[in-house]
mmCIF file of C-alpha atoms in Angstrom:
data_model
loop_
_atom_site.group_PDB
_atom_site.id
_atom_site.type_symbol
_atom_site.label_atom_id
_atom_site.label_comp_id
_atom_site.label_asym_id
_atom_site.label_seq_id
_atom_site.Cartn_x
_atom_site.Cartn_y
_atom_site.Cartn_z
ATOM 1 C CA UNK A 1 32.241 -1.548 -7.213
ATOM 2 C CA UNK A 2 33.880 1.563 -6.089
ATOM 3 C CA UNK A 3 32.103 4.723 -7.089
ATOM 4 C CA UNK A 4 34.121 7.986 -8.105
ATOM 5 C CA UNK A 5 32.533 11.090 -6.177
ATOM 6 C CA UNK A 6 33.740 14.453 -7.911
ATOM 7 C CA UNK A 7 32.775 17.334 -7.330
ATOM 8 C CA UNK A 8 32.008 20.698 -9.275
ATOM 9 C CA UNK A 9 34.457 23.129 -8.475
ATOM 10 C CA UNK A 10 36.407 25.027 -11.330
ATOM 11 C CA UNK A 11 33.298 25.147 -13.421
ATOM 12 C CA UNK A 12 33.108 21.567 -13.311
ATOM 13 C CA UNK A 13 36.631 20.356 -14.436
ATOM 14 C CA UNK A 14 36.047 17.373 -12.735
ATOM 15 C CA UNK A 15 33.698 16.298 -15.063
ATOM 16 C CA UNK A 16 35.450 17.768 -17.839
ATOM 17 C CA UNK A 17 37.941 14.853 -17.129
ATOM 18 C CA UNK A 18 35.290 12.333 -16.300
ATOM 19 C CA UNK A 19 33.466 12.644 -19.867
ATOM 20 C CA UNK A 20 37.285 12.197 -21.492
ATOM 21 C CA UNK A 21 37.834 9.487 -19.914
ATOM 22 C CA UNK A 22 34.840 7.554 -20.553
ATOM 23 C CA UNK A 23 35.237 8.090 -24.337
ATOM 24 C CA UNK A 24 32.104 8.823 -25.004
ATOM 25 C CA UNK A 25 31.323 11.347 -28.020
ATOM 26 C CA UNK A 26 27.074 11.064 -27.955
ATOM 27 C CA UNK A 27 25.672 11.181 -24.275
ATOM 28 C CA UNK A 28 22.621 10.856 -23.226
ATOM 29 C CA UNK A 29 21.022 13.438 -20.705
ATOM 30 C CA UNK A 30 18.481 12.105 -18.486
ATOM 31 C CA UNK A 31 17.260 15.483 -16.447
ATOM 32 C CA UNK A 32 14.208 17.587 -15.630
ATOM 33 C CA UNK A 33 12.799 20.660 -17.496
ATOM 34 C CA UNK A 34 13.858 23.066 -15.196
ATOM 35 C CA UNK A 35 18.211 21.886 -15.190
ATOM 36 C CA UNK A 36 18.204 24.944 -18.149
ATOM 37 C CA UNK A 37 18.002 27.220 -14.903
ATOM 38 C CA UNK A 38 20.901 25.728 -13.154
ATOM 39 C CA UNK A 39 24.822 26.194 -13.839
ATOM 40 C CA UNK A 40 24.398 22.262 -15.154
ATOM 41 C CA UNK A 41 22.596 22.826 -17.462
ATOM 42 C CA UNK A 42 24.557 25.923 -18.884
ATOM 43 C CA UNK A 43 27.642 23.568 -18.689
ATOM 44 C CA UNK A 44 25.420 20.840 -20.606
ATOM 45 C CA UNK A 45 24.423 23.592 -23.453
ATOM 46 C CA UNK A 46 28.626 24.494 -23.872
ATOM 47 C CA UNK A 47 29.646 21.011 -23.548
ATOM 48 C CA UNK A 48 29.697 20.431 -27.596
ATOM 49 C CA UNK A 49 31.506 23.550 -28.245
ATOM 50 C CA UNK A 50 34.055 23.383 -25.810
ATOM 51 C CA UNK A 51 35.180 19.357 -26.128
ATOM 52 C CA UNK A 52 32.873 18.204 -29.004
ATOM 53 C CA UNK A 53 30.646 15.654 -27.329
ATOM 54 C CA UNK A 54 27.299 15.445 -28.183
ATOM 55 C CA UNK A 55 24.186 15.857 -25.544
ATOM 56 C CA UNK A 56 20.826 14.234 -26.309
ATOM 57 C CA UNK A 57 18.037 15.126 -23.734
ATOM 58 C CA UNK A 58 15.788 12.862 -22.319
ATOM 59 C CA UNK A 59 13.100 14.213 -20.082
ATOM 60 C CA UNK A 60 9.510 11.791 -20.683
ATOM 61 C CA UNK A 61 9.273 10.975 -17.692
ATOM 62 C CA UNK A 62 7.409 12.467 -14.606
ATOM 63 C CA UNK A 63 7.907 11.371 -10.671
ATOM 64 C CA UNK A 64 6.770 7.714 -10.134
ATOM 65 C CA UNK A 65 7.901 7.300 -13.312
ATOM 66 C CA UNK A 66 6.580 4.524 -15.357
ATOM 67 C CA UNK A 67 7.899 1.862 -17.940
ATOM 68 C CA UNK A 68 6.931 3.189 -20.850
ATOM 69 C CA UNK A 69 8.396 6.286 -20.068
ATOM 70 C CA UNK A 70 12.032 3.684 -19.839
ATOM 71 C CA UNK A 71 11.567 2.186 -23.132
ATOM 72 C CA UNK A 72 10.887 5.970 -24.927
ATOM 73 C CA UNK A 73 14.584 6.441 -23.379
ATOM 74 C CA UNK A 74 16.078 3.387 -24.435
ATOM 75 C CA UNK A 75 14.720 4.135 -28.227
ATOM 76 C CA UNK A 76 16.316 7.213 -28.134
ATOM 77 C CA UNK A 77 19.370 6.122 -26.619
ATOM 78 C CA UNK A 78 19.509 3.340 -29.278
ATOM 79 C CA UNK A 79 18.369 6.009 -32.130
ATOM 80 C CA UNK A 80 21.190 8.613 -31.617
ATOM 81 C CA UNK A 81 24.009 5.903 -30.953
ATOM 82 C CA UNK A 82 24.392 7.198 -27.537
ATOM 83 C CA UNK A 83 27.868 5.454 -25.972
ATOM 84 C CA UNK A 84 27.415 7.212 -22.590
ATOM 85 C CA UNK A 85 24.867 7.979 -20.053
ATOM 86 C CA UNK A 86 24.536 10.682 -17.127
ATOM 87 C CA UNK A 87 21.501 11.401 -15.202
ATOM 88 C CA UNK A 88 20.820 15.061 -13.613
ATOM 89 C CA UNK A 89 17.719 15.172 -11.048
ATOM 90 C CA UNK A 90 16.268 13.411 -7.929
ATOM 91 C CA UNK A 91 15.476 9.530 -7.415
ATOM 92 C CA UNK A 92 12.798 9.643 -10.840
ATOM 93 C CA UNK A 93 15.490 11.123 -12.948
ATOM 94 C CA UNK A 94 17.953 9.190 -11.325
ATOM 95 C CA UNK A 95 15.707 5.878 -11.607
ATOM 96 C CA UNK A 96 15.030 6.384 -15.013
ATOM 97 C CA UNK A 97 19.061 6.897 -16.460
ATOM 98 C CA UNK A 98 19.439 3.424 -14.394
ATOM 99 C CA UNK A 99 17.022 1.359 -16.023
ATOM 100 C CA UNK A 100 17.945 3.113 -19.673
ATOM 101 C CA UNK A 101 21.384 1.836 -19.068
ATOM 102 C CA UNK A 102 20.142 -1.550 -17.758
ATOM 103 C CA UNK A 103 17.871 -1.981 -20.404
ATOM 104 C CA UNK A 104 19.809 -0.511 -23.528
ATOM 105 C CA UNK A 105 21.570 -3.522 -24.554
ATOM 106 C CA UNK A 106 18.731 -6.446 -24.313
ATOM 107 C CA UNK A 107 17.763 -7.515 -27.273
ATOM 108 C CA UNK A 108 14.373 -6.238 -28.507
ATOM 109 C CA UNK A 109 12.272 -3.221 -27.803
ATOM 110 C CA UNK A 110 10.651 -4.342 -24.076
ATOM 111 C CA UNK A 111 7.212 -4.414 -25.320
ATOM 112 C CA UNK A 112 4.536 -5.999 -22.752
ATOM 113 C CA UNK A 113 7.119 -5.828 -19.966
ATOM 114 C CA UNK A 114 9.877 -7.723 -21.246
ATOM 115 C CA UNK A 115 13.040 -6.123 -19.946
ATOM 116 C CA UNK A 116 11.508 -6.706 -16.499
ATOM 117 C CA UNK A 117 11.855 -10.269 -17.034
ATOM 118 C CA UNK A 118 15.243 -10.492 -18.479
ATOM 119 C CA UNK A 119 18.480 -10.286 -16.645
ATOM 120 C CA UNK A 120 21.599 -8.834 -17.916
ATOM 121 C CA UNK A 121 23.049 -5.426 -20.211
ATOM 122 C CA UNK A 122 23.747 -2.187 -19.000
ATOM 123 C CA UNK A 123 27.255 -2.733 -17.808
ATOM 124 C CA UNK A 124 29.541 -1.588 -20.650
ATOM 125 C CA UNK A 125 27.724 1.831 -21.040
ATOM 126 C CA UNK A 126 29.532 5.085 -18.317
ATOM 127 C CA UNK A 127 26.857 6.394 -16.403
ATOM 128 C CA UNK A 128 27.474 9.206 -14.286
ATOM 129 C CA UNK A 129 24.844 10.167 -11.970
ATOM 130 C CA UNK A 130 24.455 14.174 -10.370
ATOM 131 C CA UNK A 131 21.440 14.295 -7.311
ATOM 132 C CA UNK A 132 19.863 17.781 -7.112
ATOM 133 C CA UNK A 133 18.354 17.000 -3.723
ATOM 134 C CA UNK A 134 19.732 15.594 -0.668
ATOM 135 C CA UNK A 135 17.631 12.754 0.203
ATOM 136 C CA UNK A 136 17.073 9.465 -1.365
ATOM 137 C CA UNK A 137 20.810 8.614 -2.368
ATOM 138 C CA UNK A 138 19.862 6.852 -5.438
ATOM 139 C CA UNK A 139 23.371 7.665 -6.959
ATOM 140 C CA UNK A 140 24.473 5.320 -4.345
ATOM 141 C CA UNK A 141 22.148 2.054 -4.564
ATOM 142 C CA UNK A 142 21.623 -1.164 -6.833
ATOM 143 C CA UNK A 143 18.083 -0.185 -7.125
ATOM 144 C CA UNK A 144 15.240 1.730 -9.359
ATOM 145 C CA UNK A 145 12.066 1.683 -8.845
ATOM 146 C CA UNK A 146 9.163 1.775 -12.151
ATOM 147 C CA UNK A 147 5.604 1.216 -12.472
ATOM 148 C CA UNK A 148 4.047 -0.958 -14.804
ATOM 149 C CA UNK A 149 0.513 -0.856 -15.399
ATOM 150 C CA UNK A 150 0.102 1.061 -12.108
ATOM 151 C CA UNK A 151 1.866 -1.622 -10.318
ATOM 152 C CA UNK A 152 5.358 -0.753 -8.741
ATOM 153 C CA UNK A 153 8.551 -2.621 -10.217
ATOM 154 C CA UNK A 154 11.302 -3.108 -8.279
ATOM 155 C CA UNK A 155 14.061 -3.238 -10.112
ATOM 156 C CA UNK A 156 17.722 -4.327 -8.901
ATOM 157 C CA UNK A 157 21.012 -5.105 -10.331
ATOM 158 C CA UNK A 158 24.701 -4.412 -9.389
ATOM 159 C CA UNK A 159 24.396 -2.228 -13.008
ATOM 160 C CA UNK A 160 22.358 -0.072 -11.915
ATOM 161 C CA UNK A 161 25.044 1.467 -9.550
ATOM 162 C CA UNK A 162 26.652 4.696 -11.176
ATOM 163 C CA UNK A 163 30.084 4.568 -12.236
ATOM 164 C CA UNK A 164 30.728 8.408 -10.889
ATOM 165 C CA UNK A 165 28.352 10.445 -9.009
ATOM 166 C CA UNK A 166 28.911 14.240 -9.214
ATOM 167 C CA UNK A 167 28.126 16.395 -5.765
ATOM 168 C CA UNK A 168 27.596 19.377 -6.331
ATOM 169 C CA UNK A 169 25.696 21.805 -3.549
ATOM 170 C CA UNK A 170 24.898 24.693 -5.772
ATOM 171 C CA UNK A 171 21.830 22.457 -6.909
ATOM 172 C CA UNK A 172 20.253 22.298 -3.768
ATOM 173 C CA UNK A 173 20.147 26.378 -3.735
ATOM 174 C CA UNK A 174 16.422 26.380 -5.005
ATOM 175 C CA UNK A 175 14.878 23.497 -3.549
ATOM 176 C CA UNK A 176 11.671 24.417 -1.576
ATOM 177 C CA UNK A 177 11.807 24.545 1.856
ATOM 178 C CA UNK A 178 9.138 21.302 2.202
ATOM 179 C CA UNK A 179 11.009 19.665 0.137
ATOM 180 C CA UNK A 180 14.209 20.621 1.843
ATOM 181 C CA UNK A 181 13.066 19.214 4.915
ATOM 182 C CA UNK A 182 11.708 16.156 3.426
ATOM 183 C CA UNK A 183 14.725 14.924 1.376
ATOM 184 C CA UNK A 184 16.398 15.488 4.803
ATOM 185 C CA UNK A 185 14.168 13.232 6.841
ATOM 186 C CA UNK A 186 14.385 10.357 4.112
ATOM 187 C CA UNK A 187 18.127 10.499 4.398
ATOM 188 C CA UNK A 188 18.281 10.277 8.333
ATOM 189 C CA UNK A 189 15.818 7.713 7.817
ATOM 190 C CA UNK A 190 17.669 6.032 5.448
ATOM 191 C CA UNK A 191 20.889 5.495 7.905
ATOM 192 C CA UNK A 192 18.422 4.331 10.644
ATOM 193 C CA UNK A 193 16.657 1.913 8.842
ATOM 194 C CA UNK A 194 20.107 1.019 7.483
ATOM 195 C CA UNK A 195 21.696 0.519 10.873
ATOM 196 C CA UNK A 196 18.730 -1.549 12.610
ATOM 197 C CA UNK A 197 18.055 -3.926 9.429
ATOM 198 C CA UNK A 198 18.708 -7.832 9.610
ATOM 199 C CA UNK A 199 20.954 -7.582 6.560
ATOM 200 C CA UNK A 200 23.324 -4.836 8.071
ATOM 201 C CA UNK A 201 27.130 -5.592 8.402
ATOM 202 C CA UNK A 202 29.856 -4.011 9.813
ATOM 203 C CA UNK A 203 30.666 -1.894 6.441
ATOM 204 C CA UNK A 204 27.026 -0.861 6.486
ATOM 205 C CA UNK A 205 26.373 -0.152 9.958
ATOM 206 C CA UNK A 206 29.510 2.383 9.545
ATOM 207 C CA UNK A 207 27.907 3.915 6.780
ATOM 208 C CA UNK A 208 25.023 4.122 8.816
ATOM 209 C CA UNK A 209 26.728 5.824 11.668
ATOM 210 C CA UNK A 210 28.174 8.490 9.885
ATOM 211 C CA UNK A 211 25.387 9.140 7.673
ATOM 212 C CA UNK A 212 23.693 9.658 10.903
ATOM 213 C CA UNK A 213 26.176 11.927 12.731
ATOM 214 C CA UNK A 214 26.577 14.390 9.155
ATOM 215 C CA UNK A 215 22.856 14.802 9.037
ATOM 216 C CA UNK A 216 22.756 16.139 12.457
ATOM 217 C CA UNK A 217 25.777 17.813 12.239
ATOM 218 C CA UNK A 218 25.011 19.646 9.039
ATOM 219 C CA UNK A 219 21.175 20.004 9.723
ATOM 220 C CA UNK A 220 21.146 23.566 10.710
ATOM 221 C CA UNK A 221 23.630 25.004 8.035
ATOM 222 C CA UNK A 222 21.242 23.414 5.310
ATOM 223 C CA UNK A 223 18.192 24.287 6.762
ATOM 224 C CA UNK A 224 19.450 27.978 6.476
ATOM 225 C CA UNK A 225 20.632 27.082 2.672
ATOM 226 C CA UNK A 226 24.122 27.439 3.465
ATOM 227 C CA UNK A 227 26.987 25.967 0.931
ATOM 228 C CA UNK A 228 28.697 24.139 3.558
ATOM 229 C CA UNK A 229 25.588 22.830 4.847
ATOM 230 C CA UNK A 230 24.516 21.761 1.468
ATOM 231 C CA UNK A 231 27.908 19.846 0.863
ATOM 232 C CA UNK A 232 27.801 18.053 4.057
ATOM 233 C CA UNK A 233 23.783 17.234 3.590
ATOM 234 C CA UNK A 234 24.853 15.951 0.278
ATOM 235 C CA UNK A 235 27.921 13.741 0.874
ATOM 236 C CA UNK A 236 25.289 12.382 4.254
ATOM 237 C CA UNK A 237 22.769 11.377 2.014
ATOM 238 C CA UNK A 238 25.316 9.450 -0.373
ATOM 239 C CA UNK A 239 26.502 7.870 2.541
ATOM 240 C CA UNK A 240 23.157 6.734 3.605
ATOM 241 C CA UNK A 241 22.506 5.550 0.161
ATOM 242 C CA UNK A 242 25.541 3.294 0.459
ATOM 243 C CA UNK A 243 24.191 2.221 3.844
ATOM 244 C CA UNK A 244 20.842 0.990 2.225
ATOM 245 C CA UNK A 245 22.506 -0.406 -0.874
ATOM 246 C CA UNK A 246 23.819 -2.859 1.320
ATOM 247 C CA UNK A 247 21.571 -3.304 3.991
ATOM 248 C CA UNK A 248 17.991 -2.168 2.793
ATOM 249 C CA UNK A 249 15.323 -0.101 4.343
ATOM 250 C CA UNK A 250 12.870 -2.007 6.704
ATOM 251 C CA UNK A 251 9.359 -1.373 8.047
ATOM 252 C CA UNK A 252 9.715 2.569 8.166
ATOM 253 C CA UNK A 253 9.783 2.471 4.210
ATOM 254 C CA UNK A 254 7.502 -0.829 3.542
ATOM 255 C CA UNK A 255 4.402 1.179 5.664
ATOM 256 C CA UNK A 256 5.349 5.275 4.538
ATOM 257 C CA UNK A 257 4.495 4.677 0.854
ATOM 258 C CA UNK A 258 0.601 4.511 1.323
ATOM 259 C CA UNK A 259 0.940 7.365 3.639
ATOM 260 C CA UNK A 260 2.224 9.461 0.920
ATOM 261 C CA UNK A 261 -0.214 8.303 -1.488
ATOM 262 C CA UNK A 262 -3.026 8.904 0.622
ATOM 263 C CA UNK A 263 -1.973 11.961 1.918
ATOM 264 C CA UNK A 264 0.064 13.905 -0.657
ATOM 265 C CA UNK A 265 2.831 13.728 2.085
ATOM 266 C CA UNK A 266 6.225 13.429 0.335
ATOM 267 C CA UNK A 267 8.181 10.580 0.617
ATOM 268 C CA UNK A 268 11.110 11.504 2.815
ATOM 269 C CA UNK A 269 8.136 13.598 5.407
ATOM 270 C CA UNK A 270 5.955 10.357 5.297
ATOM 271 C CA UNK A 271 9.521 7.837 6.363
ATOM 272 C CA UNK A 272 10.024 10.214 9.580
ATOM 273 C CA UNK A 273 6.352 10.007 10.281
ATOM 274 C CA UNK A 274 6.919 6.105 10.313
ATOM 275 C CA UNK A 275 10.177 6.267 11.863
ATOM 276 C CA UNK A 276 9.743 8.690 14.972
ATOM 277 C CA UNK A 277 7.228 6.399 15.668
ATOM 278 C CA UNK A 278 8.327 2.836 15.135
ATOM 279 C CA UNK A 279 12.226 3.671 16.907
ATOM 280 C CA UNK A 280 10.439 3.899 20.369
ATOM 281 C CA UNK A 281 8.259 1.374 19.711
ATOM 282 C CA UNK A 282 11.230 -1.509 19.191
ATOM 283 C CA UNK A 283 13.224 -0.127 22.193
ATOM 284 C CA UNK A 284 9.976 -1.244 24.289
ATOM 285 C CA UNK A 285 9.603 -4.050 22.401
ATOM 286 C CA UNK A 286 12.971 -6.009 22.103
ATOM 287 C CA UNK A 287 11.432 -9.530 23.223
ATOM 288 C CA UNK A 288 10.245 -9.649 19.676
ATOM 289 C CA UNK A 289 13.301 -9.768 18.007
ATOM 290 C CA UNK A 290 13.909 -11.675 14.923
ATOM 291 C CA UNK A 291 16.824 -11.194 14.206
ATOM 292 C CA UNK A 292 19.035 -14.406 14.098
ATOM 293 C CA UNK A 293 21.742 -12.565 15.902
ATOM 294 C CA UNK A 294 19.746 -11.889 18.863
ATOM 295 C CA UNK A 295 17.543 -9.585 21.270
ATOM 296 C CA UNK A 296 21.096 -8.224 22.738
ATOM 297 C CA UNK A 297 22.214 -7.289 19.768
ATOM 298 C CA UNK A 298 19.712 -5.707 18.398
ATOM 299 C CA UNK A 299 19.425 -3.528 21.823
ATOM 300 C CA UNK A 300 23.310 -2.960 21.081
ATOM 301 C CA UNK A 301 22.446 -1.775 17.972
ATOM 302 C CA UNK A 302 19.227 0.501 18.839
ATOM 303 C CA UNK A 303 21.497 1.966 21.739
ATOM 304 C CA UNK A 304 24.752 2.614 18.699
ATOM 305 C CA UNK A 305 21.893 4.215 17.122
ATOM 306 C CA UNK A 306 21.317 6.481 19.967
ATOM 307 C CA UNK A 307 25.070 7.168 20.392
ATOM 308 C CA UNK A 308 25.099 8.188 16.432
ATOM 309 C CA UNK A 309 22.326 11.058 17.537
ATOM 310 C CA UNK A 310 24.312 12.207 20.225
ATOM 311 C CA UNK A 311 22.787 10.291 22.610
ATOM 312 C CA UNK A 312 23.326 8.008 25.710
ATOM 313 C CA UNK A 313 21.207 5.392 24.660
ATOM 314 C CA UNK A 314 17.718 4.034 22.169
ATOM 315 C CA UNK A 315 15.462 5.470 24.305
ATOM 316 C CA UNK A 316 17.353 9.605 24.043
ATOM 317 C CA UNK A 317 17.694 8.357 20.679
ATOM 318 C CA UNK A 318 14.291 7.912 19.895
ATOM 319 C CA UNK A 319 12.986 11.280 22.084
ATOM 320 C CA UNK A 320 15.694 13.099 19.783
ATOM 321 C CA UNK A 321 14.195 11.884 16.684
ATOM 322 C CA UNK A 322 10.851 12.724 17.909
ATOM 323 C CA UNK A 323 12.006 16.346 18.744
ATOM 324 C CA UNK A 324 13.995 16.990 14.736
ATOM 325 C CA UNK A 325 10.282 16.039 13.314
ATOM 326 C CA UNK A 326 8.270 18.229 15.505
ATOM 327 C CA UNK A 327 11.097 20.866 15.287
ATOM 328 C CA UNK A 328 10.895 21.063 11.279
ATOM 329 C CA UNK A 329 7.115 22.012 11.511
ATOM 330 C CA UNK A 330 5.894 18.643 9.520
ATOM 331 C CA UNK A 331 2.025 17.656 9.356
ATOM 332 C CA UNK A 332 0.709 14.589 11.083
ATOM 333 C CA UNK A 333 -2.014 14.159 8.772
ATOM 334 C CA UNK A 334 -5.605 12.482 10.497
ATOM 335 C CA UNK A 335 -7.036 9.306 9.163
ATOM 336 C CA UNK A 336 -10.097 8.028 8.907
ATOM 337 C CA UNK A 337 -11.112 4.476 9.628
ATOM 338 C CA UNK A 338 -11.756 3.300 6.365
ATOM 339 C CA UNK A 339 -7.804 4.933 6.195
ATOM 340 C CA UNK A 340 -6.422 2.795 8.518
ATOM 341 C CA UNK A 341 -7.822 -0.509 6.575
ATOM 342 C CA UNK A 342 -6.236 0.548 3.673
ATOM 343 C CA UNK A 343 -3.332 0.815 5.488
ATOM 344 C CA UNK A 344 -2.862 -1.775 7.281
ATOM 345 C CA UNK A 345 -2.939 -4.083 4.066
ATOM 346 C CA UNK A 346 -0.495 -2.323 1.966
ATOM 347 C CA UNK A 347 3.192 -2.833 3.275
ATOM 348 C CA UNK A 348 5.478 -4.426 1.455
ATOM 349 C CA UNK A 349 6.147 -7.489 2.480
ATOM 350 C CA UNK A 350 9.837 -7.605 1.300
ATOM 351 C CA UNK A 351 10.347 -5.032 3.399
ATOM 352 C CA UNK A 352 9.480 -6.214 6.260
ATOM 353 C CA UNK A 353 11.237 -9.063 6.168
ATOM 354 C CA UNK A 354 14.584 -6.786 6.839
ATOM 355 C CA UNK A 355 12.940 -5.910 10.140
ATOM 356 C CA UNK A 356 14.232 -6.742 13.158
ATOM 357 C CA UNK A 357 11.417 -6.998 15.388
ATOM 358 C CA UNK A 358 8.200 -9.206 14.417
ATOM 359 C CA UNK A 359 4.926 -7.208 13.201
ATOM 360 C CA UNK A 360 1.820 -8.622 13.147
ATOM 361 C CA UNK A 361 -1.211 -7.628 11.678
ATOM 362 C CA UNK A 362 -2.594 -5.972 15.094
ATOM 363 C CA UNK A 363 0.834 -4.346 15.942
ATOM 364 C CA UNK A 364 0.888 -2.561 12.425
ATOM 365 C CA UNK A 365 -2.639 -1.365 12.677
ATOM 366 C CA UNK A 366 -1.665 0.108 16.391
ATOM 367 C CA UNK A 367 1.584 1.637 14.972
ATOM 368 C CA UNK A 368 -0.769 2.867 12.185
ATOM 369 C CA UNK A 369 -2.719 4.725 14.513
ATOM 370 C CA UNK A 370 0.288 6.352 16.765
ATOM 371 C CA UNK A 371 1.902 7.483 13.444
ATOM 372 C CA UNK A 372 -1.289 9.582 12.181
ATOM 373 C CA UNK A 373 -1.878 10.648 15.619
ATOM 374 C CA UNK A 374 -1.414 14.523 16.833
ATOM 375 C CA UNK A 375 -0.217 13.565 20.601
ATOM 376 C CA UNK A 376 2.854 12.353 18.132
ATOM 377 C CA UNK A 377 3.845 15.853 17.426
ATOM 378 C CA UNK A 378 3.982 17.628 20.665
ATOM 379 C CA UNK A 379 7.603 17.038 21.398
#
């Protein structure tokens, strides 16, 4: 399916035209508190007045967001005969609005579970999807992630993909410089998982390339909060979203999310921690390739990797990576042995099936143990 991408100049005309079209006169508005600061929100609060639609708020739900927070939304998109759907946020707002519109037309309420367990719904409803960071390029992928009972759901489905997806770079004007950096580091990490994963293709790979290029060549412009660096940081995250939708992250992602648990790092600073690490550490170790097309080809595609940086080759590649972390002032957090066991068991094992290059349990403790180590952050 072919997204629309429109964007929000003219006061948001664009989406003006998209709400016509989709017919919709009840919406429901998946968002954070805070969108009542932002020139969304304002456009939200006119929106009945000026073209009679209707806007329902939804906003149970916190980061990690959990099922039950889901089937609140559902009842209330069910409750006010909602016929359209649009979520405003990050990848919890974003994951949310996807499983509402998943999940709306299955029979029953989704007590116990259910709706995890059933396939189908969620295609006939127009879901429009707006990211206010420039990171995780939900907007972009087939799928949401929920937690059950304290146990994290992955959900996916070729419905979960918006229909539009609405850039627009004012939103990023507030974000917190941590954050700023972090959402940037899970893009970028998104097109290089993308580009070395066994499931890449040609389509995906491209995504992946120029996901990587925009990141770098936008970096510095949104770093200093600038609107054209914001637009281009924005459209390189969507791209690196589509990269993933197709391809899937890979070891970075399946050993970063007890890092951030552990360590209150955020998501996108705990990927790069993974990443700056583990991109050296497959250049050198190639022989272990397991990917059916070959050890050549996956040096081809570490080296194209390289080129996308700038680069002559993996090994630049993977020194340039190295220097963005320790240039954006990130921690390397310290862990303590009893750490490291808990680490060590808690990848997902999904993921690392899209790796390239085998890991066993002795090669993830050592990687383990270069990612949470200082002598990683000294350029």
């Amino acid at each position: 399916m072919e997204q629309t991408i429109i964007g929000a100049e003219n006061d948001y005309s664009q989406l003006d035209g998209w709400l016509r079209d989709s017919g919709a006169e009840t919406v429901l508005l998946v968002c954070g508190k805070s969108i009542g600061r932002q020139a969304i929100g304002r456009y939200f609060e006119a929106l009945p007045g000026r073209l009679g639609i209707r806007v329902v708020r939804f906003s149970a739900f916190a980061p990690n967001p959990v099922y039950e927070s889901v089937r609140e939304g559902v009842a209330l998109f069910r409750r006010e005969g909602c016929q359209g759907l649009i979520a405003v946020g990050g990848g919890s707002a974003i994951d949310v609005a996807k499983c509402i519109r998943l999940w709306a037309c299955l029979p029953g309420d989704g007590a116990d579970g259910a709706w995890l367990r059933q396939e189908g719904g969620g295609r006939d409803v127009p879901f429009l999807a707006m990211p206010t960071t420039a990171g995780t390029g939900s907007e972009a992928t087939r799928f949401a992630v929920i937690y059950e009972q304290g146990e994290k759901q992955s959900v996916t489905d070729e419905s979960l993909i918006p229909d539009a997806v609405l850039l627009d770079p004012g939103a990023l004007k507030t974000l917190p410089e941590y954050q700023r950096k972090a959402c940037m580091m899970d893009a970028l990490c998104h097109a290089i998982e993308s580009f070395w994963s066994v499931n890449s293709t040609e389509e995906s790979r491209e995504y992946s390339r120029r996901a990587t290029e925009a990141v770098l060549r936008h970096m510095d412009g949104y770093l200093a909060n600038t609107d054209e660096g914001n637009a281009g940081m924005l459209m390189a995250a969507h791209t690196a979203g589509r990269a993933i939708n197709l391809a899937q992250t890979t070891a970075g992602h399946a050993m970063c999310y007890k890092i951030t648990s552990l360590f209150g790092c955020a998501h996108g600073h705990a990927a790069a921690l993974c990443d700056r690490v583990l991109y050296p550490w497959m250049t050198e170790h190639t022989a272990l390739c397991r990917d059916p097309r070959g050890r050549a080809w996956l040096e081809g595609r570490l080296d194209d990797i390289g080129r996308a940086m700038g680069q002559k080759n993996a090994a630049q590649g993977a020194e340039k990576l190295g220097r963005i972390f320790d240039g954006l002032g990130l921690s390397v957090p310290g862990a303590t042995e009893a750490q490291f066991a808990i680490l060590r068991t808690s990848v997902n094992p999904v993921r690392m099936k899209n790796h390239p290059v085998t890991l066993d349990a002795a090669a993830i403790d050592a990687l383990y143990r270069r990612i949470l180590s200082e002598e990683n952050s000294e350029g």
